[in-house]
Coordinates of C-alpha atoms in Angstrom, one line a residue:
X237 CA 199.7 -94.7 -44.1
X238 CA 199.6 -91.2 -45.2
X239 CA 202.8 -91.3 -47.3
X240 CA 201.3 -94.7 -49.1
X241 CA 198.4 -92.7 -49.6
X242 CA 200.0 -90.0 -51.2
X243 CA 202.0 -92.2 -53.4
X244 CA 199.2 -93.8 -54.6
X245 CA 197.7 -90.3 -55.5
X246 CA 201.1 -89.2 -57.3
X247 CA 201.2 -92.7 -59.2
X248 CA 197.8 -92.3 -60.1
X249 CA 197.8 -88.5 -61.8
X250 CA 201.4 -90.1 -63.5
X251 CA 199.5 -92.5 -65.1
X252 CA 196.7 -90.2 -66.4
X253 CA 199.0 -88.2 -67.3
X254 CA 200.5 -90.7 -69.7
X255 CA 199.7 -89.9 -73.4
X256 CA 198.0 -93.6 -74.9
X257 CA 199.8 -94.9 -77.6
X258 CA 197.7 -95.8 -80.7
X259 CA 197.8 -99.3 -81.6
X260 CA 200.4 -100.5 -83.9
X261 CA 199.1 -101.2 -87.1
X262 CA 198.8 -104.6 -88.2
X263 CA 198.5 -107.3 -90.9
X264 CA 195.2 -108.0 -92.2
X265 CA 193.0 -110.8 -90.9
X266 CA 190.9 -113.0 -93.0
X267 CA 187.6 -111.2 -91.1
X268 CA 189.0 -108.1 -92.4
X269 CA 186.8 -108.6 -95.5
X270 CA 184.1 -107.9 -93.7
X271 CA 185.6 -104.5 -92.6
X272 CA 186.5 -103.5 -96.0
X273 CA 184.0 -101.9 -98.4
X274 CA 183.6 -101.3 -101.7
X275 CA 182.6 -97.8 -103.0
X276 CA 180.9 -97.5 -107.1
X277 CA 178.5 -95.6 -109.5
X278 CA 179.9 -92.0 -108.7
X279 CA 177.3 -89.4 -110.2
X280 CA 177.6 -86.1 -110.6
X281 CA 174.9 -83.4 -109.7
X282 CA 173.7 -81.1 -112.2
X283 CA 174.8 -77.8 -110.5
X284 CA 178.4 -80.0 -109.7
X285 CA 178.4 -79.4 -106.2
X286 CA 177.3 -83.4 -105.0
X287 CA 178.8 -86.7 -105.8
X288 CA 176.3 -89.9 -105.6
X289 CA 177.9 -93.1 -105.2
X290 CA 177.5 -96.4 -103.8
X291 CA 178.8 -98.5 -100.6
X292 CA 179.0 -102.3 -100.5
X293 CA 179.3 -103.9 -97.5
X294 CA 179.7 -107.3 -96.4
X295 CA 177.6 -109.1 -92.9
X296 CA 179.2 -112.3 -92.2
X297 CA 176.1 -112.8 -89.5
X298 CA 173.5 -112.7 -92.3
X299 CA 176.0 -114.2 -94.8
X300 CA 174.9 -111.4 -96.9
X301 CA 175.8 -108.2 -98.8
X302 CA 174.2 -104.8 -99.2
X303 CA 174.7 -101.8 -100.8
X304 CA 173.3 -98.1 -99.3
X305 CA 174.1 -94.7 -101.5
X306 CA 175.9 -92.0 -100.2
X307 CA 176.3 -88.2 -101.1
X308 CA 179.6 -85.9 -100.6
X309 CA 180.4 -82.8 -101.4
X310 CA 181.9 -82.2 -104.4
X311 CA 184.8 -79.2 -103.3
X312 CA 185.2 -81.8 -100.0
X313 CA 183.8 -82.4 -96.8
X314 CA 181.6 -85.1 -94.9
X315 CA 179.0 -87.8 -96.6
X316 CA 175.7 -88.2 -96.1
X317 CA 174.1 -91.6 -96.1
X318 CA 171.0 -91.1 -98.0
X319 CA 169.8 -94.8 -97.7
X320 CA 169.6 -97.4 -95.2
X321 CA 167.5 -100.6 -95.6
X322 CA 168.5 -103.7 -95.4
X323 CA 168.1 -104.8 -99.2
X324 CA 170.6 -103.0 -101.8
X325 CA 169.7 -99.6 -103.3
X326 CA 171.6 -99.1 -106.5
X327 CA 172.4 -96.6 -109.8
X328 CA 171.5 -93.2 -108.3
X329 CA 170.8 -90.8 -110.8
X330 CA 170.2 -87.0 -110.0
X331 CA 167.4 -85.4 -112.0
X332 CA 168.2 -82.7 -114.5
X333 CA 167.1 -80.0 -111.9
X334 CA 169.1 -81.8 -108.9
X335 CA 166.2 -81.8 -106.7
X336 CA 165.5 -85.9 -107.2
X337 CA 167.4 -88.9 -106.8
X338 CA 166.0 -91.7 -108.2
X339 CA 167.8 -95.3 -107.9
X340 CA 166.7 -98.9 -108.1
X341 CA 165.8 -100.9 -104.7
X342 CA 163.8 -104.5 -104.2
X343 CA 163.2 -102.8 -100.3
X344 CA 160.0 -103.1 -100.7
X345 CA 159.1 -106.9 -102.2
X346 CA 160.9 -109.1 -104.9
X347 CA 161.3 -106.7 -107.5
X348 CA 163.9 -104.3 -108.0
X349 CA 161.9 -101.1 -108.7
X350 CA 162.5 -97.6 -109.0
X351 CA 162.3 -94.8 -105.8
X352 CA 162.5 -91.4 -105.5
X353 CA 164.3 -89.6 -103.0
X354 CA 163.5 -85.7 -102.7
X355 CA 166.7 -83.7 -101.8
X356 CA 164.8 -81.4 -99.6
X357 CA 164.1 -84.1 -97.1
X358 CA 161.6 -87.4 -96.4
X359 CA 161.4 -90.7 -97.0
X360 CA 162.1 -92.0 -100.5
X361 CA 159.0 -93.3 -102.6
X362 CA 158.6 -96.0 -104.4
X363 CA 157.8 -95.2 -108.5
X364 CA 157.0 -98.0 -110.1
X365 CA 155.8 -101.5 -109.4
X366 CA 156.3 -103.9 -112.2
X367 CA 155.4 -107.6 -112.1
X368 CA 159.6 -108.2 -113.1
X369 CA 162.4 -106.3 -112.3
X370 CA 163.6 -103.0 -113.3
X371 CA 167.9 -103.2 -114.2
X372 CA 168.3 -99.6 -115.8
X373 CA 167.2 -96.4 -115.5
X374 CA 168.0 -92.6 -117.4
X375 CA 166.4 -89.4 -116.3
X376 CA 164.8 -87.2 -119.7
X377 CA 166.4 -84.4 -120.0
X378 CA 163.1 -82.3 -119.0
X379 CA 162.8 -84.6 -116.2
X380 CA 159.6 -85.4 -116.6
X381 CA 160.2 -88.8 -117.9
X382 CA 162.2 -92.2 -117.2
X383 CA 163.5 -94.6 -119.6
X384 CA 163.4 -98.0 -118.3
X385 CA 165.0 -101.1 -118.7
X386 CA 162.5 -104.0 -117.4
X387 CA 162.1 -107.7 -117.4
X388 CA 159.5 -109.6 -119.3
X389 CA 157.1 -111.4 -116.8
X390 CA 157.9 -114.6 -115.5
X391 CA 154.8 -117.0 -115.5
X392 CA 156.6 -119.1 -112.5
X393 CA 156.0 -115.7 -110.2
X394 CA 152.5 -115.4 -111.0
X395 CA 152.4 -119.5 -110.2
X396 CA 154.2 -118.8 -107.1
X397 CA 151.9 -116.2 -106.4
X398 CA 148.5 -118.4 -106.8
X399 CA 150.1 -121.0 -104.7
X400 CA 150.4 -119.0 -101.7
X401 CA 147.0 -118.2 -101.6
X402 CA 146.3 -121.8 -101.3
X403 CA 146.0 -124.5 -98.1
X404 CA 149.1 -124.2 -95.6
X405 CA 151.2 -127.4 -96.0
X406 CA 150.0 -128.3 -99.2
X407 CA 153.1 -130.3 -101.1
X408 CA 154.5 -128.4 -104.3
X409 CA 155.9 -130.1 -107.2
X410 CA 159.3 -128.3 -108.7
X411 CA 157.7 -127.2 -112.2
X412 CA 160.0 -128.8 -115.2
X413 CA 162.7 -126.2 -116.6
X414 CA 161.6 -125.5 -120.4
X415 CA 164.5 -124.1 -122.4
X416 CA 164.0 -123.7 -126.4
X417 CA 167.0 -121.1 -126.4
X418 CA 170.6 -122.0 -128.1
X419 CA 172.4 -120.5 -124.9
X420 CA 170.3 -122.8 -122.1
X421 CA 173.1 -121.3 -119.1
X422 CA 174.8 -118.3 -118.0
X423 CA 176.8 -117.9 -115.3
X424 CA 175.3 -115.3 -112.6
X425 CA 172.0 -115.8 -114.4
X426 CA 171.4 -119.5 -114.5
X427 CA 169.2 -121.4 -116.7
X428 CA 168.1 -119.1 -119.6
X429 CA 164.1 -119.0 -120.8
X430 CA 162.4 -117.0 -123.5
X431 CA 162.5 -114.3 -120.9
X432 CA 164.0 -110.7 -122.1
X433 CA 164.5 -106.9 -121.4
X434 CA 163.3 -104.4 -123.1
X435 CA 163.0 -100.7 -123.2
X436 CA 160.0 -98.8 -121.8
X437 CA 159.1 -94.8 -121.0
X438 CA 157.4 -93.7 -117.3
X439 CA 156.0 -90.9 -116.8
X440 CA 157.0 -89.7 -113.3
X441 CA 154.2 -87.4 -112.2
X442 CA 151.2 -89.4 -113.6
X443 CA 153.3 -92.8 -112.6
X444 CA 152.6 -94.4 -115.7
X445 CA 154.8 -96.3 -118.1
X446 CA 154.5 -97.6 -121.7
X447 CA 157.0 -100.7 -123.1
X448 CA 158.7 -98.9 -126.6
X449 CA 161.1 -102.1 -127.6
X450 CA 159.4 -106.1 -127.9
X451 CA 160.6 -109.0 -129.2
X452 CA 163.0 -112.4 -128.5
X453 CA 165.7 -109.7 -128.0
X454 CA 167.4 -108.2 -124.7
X455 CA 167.0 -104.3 -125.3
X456 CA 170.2 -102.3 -122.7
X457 CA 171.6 -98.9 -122.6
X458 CA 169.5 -96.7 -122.6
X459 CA 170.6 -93.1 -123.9
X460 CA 168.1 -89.9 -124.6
X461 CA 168.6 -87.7 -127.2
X462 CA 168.8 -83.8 -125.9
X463 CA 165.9 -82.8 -127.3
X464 CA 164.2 -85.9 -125.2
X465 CA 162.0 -87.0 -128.5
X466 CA 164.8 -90.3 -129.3
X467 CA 166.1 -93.1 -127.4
X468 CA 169.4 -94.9 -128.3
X469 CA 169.9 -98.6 -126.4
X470 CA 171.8 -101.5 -127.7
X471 CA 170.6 -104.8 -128.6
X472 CA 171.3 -107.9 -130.9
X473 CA 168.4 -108.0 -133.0
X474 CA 170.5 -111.2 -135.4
X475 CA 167.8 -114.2 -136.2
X476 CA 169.2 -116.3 -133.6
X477 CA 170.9 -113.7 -130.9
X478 CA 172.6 -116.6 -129.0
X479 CA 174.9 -117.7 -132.1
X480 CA 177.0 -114.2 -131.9
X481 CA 177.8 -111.2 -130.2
X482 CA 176.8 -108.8 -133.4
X483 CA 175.0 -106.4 -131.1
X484 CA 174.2 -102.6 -132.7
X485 CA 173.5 -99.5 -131.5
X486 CA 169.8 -98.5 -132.3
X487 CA 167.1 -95.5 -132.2
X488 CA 163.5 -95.1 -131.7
X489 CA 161.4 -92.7 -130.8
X490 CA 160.4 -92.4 -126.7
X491 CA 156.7 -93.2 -127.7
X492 CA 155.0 -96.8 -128.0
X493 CA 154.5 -98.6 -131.5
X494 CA 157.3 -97.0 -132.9
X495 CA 159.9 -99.0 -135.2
X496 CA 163.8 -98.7 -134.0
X497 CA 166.1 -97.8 -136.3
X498 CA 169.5 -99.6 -136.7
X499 CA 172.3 -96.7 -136.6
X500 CA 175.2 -99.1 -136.7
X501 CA 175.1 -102.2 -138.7
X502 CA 178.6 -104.1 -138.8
X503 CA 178.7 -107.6 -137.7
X504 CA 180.8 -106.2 -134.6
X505 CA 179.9 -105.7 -130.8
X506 CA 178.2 -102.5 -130.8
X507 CA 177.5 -100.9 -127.5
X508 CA 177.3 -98.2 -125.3
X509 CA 175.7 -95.0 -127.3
X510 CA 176.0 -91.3 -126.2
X511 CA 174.7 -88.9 -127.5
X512 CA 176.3 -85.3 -128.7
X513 CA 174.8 -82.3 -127.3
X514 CA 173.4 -81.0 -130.6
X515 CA 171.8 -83.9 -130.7
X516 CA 173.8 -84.7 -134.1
X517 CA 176.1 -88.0 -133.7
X518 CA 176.1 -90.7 -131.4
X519 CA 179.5 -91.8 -130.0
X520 CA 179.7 -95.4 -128.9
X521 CA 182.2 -98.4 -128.4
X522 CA 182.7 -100.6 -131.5
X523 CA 184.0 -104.0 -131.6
X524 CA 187.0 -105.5 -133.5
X525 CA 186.3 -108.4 -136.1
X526 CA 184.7 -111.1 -135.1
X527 CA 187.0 -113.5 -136.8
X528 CA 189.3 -112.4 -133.7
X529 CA 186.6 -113.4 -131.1
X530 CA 187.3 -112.8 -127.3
X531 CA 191.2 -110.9 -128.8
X532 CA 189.7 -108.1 -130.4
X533 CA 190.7 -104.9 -129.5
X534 CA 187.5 -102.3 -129.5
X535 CA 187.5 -98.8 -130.3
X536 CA 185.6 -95.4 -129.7
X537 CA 183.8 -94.5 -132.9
X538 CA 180.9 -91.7 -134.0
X539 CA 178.1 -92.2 -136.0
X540 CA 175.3 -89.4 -137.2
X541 CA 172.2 -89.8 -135.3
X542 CA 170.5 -90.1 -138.4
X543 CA 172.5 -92.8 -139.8
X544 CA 175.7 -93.0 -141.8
X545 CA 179.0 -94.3 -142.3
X546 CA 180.7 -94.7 -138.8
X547 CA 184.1 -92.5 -138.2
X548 CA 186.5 -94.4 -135.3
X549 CA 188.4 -92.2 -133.5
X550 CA 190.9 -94.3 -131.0
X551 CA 190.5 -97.1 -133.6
X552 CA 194.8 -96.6 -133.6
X553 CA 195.3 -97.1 -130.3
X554 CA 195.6 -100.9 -130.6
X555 CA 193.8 -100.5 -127.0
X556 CA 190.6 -101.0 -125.4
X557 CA 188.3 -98.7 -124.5
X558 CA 185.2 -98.0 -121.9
X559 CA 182.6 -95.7 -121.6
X560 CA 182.6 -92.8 -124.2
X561 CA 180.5 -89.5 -123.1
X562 CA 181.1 -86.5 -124.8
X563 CA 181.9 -82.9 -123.2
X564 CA 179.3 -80.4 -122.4
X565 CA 180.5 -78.5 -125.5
X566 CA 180.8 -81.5 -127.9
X567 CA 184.2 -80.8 -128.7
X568 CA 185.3 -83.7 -126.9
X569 CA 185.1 -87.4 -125.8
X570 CA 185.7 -89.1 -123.2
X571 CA 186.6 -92.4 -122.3
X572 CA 188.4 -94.9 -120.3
X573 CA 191.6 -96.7 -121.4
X574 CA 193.4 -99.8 -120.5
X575 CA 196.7 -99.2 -121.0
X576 CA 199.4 -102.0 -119.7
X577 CA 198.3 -102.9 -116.3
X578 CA 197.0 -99.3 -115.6
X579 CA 193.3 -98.2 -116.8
X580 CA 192.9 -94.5 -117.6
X581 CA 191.1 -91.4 -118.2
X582 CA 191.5 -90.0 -121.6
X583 CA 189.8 -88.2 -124.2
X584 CA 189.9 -87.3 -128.1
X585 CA 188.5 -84.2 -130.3
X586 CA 185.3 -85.4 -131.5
X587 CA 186.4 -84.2 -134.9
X588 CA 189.5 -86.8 -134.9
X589 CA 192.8 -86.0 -133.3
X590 CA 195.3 -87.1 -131.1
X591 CA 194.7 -89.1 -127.8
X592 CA 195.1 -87.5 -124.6
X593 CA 195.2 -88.8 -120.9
X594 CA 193.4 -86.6 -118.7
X595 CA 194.4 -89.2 -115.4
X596 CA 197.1 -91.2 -116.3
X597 CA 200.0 -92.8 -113.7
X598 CA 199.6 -95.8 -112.1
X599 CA 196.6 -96.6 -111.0
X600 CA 193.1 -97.8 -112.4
X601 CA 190.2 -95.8 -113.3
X602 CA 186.9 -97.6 -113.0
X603 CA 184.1 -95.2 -113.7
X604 CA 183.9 -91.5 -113.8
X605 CA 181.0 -89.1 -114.7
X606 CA 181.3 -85.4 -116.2
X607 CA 178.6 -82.4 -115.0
X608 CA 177.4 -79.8 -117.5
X609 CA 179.7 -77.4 -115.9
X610 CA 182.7 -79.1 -116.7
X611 CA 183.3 -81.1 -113.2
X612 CA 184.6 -84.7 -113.2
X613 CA 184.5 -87.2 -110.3
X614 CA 186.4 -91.0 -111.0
X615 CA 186.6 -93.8 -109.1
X616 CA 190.1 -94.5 -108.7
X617 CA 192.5 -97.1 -106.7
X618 CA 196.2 -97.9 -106.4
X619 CA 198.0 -100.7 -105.2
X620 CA 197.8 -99.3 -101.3
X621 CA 194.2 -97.9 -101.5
X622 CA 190.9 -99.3 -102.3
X623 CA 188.5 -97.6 -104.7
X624 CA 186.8 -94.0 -103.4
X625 CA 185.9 -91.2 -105.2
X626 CA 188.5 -87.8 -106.4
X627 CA 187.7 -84.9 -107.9
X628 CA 189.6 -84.1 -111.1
X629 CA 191.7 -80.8 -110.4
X630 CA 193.6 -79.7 -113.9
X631 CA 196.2 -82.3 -113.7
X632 CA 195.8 -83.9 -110.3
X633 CA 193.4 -85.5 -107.9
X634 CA 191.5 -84.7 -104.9
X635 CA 190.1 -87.2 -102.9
X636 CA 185.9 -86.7 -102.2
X637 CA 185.4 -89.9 -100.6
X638 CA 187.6 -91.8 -97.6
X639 CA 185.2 -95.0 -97.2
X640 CA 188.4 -97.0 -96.1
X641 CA 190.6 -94.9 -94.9
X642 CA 189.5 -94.9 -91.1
X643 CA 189.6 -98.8 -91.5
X644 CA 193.2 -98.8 -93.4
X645 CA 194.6 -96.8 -90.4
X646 CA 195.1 -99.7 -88.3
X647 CA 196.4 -102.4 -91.1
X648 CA 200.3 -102.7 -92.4
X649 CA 199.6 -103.6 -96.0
X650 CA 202.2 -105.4 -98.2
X651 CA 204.1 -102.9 -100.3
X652 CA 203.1 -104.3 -104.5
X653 CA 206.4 -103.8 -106.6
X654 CA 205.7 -103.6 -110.5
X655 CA 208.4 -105.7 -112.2
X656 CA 209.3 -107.3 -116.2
X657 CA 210.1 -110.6 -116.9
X658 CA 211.7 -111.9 -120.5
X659 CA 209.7 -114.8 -122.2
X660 CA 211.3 -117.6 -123.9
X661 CA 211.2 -115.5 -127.1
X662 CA 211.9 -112.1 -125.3
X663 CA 208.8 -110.5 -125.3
X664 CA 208.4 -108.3 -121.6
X665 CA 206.0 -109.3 -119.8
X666 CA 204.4 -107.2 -116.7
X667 CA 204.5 -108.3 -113.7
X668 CA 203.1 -107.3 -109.8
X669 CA 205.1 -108.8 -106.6
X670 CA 203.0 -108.2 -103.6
X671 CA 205.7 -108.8 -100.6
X672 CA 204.4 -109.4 -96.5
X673 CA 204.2 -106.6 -94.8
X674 CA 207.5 -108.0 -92.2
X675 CA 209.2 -109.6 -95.2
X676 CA 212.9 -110.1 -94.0
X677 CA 215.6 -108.6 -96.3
X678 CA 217.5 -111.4 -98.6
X679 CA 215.3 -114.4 -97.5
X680 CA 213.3 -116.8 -99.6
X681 CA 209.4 -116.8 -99.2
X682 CA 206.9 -119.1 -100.2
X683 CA 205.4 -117.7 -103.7
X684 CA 202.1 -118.1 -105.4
X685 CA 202.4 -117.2 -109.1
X686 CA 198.6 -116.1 -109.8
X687 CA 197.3 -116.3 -113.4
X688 CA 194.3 -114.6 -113.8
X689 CA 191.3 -115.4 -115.8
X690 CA 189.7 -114.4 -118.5
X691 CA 191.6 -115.1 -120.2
X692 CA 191.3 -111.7 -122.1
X693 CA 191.8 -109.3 -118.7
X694 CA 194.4 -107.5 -117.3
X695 CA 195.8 -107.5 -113.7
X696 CA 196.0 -103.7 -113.0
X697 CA 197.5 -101.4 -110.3
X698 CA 194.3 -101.1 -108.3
X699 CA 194.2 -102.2 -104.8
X700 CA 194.2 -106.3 -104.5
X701 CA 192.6 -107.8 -101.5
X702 CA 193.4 -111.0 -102.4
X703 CA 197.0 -110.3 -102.9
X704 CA 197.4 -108.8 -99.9
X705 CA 195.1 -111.2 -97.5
X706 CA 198.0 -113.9 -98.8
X707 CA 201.0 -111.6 -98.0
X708 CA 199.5 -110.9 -94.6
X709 CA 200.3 -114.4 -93.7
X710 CA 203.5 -114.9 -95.4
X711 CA 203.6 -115.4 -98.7
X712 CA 205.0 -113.3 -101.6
X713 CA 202.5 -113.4 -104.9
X714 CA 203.1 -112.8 -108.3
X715 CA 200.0 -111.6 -110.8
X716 CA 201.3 -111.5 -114.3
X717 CA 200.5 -110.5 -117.5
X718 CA 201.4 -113.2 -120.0
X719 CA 200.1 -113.1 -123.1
X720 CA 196.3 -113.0 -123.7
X721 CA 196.4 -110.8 -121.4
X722 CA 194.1 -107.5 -122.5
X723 CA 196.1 -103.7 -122.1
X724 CA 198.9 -104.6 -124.3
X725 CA 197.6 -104.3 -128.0
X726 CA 195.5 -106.8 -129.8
X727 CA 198.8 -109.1 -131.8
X728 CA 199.8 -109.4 -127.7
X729 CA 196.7 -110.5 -126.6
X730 CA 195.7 -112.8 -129.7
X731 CA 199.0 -114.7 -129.4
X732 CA 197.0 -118.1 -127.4
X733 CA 194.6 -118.0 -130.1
X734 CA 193.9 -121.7 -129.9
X735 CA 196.9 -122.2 -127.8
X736 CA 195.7 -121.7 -124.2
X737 CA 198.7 -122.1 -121.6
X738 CA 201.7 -122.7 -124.0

C-alpha cells in the first residue's frame, strides 16, 4: 500500500510537472466570422500621441453587428475601449485641443446623434437631438463649433410618433410609398423620397445649431477653412441631380442665409475638398469624362479657394486616387493610390511634381490620417492579416493596433500566391491563388475562379475572409483581375465598354 501510494504521489508531481502544449493551430470554421473583427476610421490626436479608431464586431445570438471606438497609444502599447453600448458608435473625431471626442451614436433613440466624450474621464453626453439623423461631423478649428451633415425630416416619423400615443391594438394601415424622384431605389437605402442632407453649424457650448445649405440637393463632405469663417462640402446642385453624377466642390460661409459658391464647375465627379493651411486652395478628387462613365480614371487636382482654373496634379498617373489632405506645411499632398492589385500611400508637391509612395509593397491601404506634428497612422492589411492600425516610421511600419492577432494565433490560414496569366491577345492579367492550409504537394484541388463585381474594382492584397473560409475546407480559389478591372490604367479598365464578359 505504501509503495502504490508513493507512486501515485511521484506520477502525480510528473504530470504537473509536464509543460501543456498549446493547441495546434487550425483551419478556420465557418463560426469564425464571428471571432473576427473589423478595425476602421483611425484618427489622429492633435498632440500625436492617440490613435481613435473603430471595432466591428459581429453576435450571431442577436443576429447583429456593432461597432465600439477604441484609443491606443500612438508610440505603442495597450487600447482603451472608450465605448461600450450596445448600438454602434461611429467617426470619432478629437477636438482641436485633444481634450474631446465627439462621434455619432443612435444609443440613445432612433437617431444617430452626436456625443461627446471628455478625455479626462465620465460618461459621454449626448450633443444634439435632431428629429433625423446626423451622418457627418468636422470639428472647427477653434473648437467651438461643429459642422454637421443632417437628414431632412421624415413626416412618416412624426406619423409614427402620433400613432403611438394612440389606443393599444389599434390596426395601422402601411401609408402608400410616394416617389416623384428620377432615381425611385438605391441599394442600402431603399426606396428614395424628396428626403435630403444638408449642411448645418452647432454651436457646442450653447448646444444650438443653424441649417447653412437647403434645397432638392444632398449636401456631404464637410471641410472648414483654417480660419473657421468657410465651409467646403460637395454636392450635385444639376436641375435634375438623379440624371448624372456632375457633383462639384462648393463654398459658403459657416453662417445661415448665405449663398454657396461653386469652386469647381466641370461636368465631372467632383468630391472630397481639403483645404490648404493658408487657407489659399482647395485640393480635391476630380473625375474623368463623363463620356467614359463607370471607366474613368479620377485624379488629385487644386483649385484656389477663391475660384479659378483647376491645376491636376496625378492627373498622369492613369490611376485612381482617394482621399487627398495636404501636409501641415502645405508643401505636400497626400493621397491614396490603387496601383495593380495593391492600394497605396503616396503623395505629390502641391506645386506639381513627381509622385511618390510613402507605403508602397504589397498590401492595401484603406484610410490613414496625418497630425499637425507630422505623425501618420493607416489602416493597412496583407494577404495573412486583417486590417489594424501602424504607425508610419520613415520608410516602414509599426503596428499600433493587434485587434486580431490574439484570435489569428490559433488558425492555419491558406498561404495567397500572386500569379500572371496571358489573355487570348496577351495582355497579363493579375491574378491571387489562395491554396488550403494542408494542400498536398502535386495534387489537383477543386477550384473556384471568383470574378468580382463591380465591375470597375480591383481584388487587392488585403486579407480575404472569403478566400480563405473556402480554402479552409478544401478548395483552391482564384480572384482575378480581368479587364474592367480598376488599378491598371483607364484603356485597361474601359476595354468591356459595352462588352461585359467577353
Amino acid at each position: 500500500m505504501r509503495a502504490a501510494g508513493t507512486l501515485s504521489v511521484l506520477l502525480a508531481v510528473v504530470l504537473l510537472a509536464t509543460p501543456l502544449t498549446a493547441a495546434e493551430p487550425r483551419p478556420l470554421k465557418v463560426d469564425d466570422i464571428f471571432s473576427l473583427k473589423s478595425v476602421g476610421d483611425p484618427r489622429l490626436s492633435p498632440d500625436g500621441q492617440w490613435v481613435a479608431y473603430t471595432v466591428l464586431t459581429l453576435d450571431a445570438k442577436e443576429d447583429a453587428a456593432n461597432t465600439d471606438v477604441y484609443m491606443a497609444p500612438f508610440a505603442g502599447g495597450a487600447a482603451v475601449q472608450l465605448t461600450a453600448s450596445p448600438k454602434p458608435e461611429t467617426r470619432p473625431r478629437f477636438s482641436p485641443d485633444g481634450r474631446y471626442l465627439a462621434f455619432l451614436s443612435g444609443r440613445d433613440g432612433k437617431k444617430t446623434q452626436v456625443w461627446l466624450l471628455d478625455r479626462r474621464g465620465g460618461e459621454a453626453v449626448k450633443l444634439t437631438d435632431y428629429k433625423a439623423d446626423v451622418s457627418e461631423l468636422a470639428w472647427s478649428p477653434d473648437g467651438k463649433r461643429l459642422a454637421l451633415i443632417v437628414g431632412d425630416v421624415d413626416p412618416d416619423d412624426q406619423d409614427d410618433e402620433k400613432a403611438a400615443g394612440e389606443k393599444p391594438g389599434a390596426a395601422k394601415t402601411p401609408k402608400p410609398i410616394v416617389i416623384h424622384r428620377l432615381q425611385f431605389l438605391r441599394d442600402g437605402e431603399g426606396f428614395l423620397r424628396d428626403l435630403h442632407e444638408h449642411l448645418y453649424v452647432f454651436d457646442v457650448a450653447a448646444k444650438k445649431g443653424e441649417q447653412i445649405t437647403s434645397g432638392p440637393y444632398d449636401d456631404t463632405e464637410p471641410a472648414w477653412s483654417p480660419d473657421g469663417r468657410s465651409l467646403a462640402f460637395t454636392s450635385n446642385r444639376t436641375p435634375e441631380p438623379d440624371a448624372n453624377d456632375n457633383s462639384d466642390v462648393f463654398v459658403v460661409e459657416a453662417k445661415a442665409g448665405q449663398k454657396p459658391r461653386a469652386v469647381t464647375t466641370a461636368p465631372t465627379t467632383d468630391r472630397d475638398p481639403a483645404w490648404s493651411p493658408d487657407g489659399k486652395s482647395i485640393a480635391y478628387l476630380e473625375g474623368g469624362d463623363p463620356k467614359d462613365f463607370w471607366y474613368a480614371s479620377n485624379h488629385v487636382s487644386v483649385v484656389p479657394a477663391a475660384g479659378g482654373t483647376p491645376r491636376p496634379l496625378t492627373a498622369a498617373l492613369d490611376r485612381n486616387v482617394e482621399s487627398p489632405r495636404f501636409s501641415p506645411d502645405g508643401k505636400l499632398v497626400y493621397f491614396l493610390l490603387e496601383e495593380g492589385g495593391n492600394q497605396h500611400l503616396a503623395r505629390v508637391p502641391a506645386a506639381g511634381g513627381a509622385v511618390e509612395r510613402v507605403v508602397g509593397g504589397e498590401r492595401a491601404i484603406r484610410a490613414y490620417d496625418l497630425a499637425p506634428g507630422g505623425q501618420i497612422a493607416v489602416l493597412e492589411s496583407t494577404p495573412q492579416r486583417p486590417y489594424e492600425v501602424s504607425a508610419v516610421d520613415g520608410g516602414s511600419l509599426r503596428r499600433v493596433s493587434t485587434v486580431n492577432d490574439e484570435f489569428l494565433k490559433g488558425i492555419r490560414l491558406g498561404e495567397v500566391r500572386r500569379f500572371q496569366a496571358t489573355s487570348a491577345d496577351g495582355t497579363k492579367i493579375d491574378a491571387f491563388l489562395t491554396l488550403p492550409p494542408d494542400a498536398p504537394q502535386g495534387k489537383r484541388l477543386p477550384t473556384i475562379l471568383r470574378i468580382h463585381g463591380g465591375p470597375t474594382a480591383q481584388y487587392d492584397t488585403s486579407f480575404n475572409t472569403e478566400w480563405q473560409m473556402l480554402a479552409a475546407h478544401g478548395y483552391a480559389v482564384v480572384g482575378a483581375n480581368p479587364r474592367g478591372s480598376t488599378g491598371y490604367g483607364q484603356a485597361f479598365c474601359r476595354a468591356i465598354w459595352a462588352d461585359w464578359g467577353n
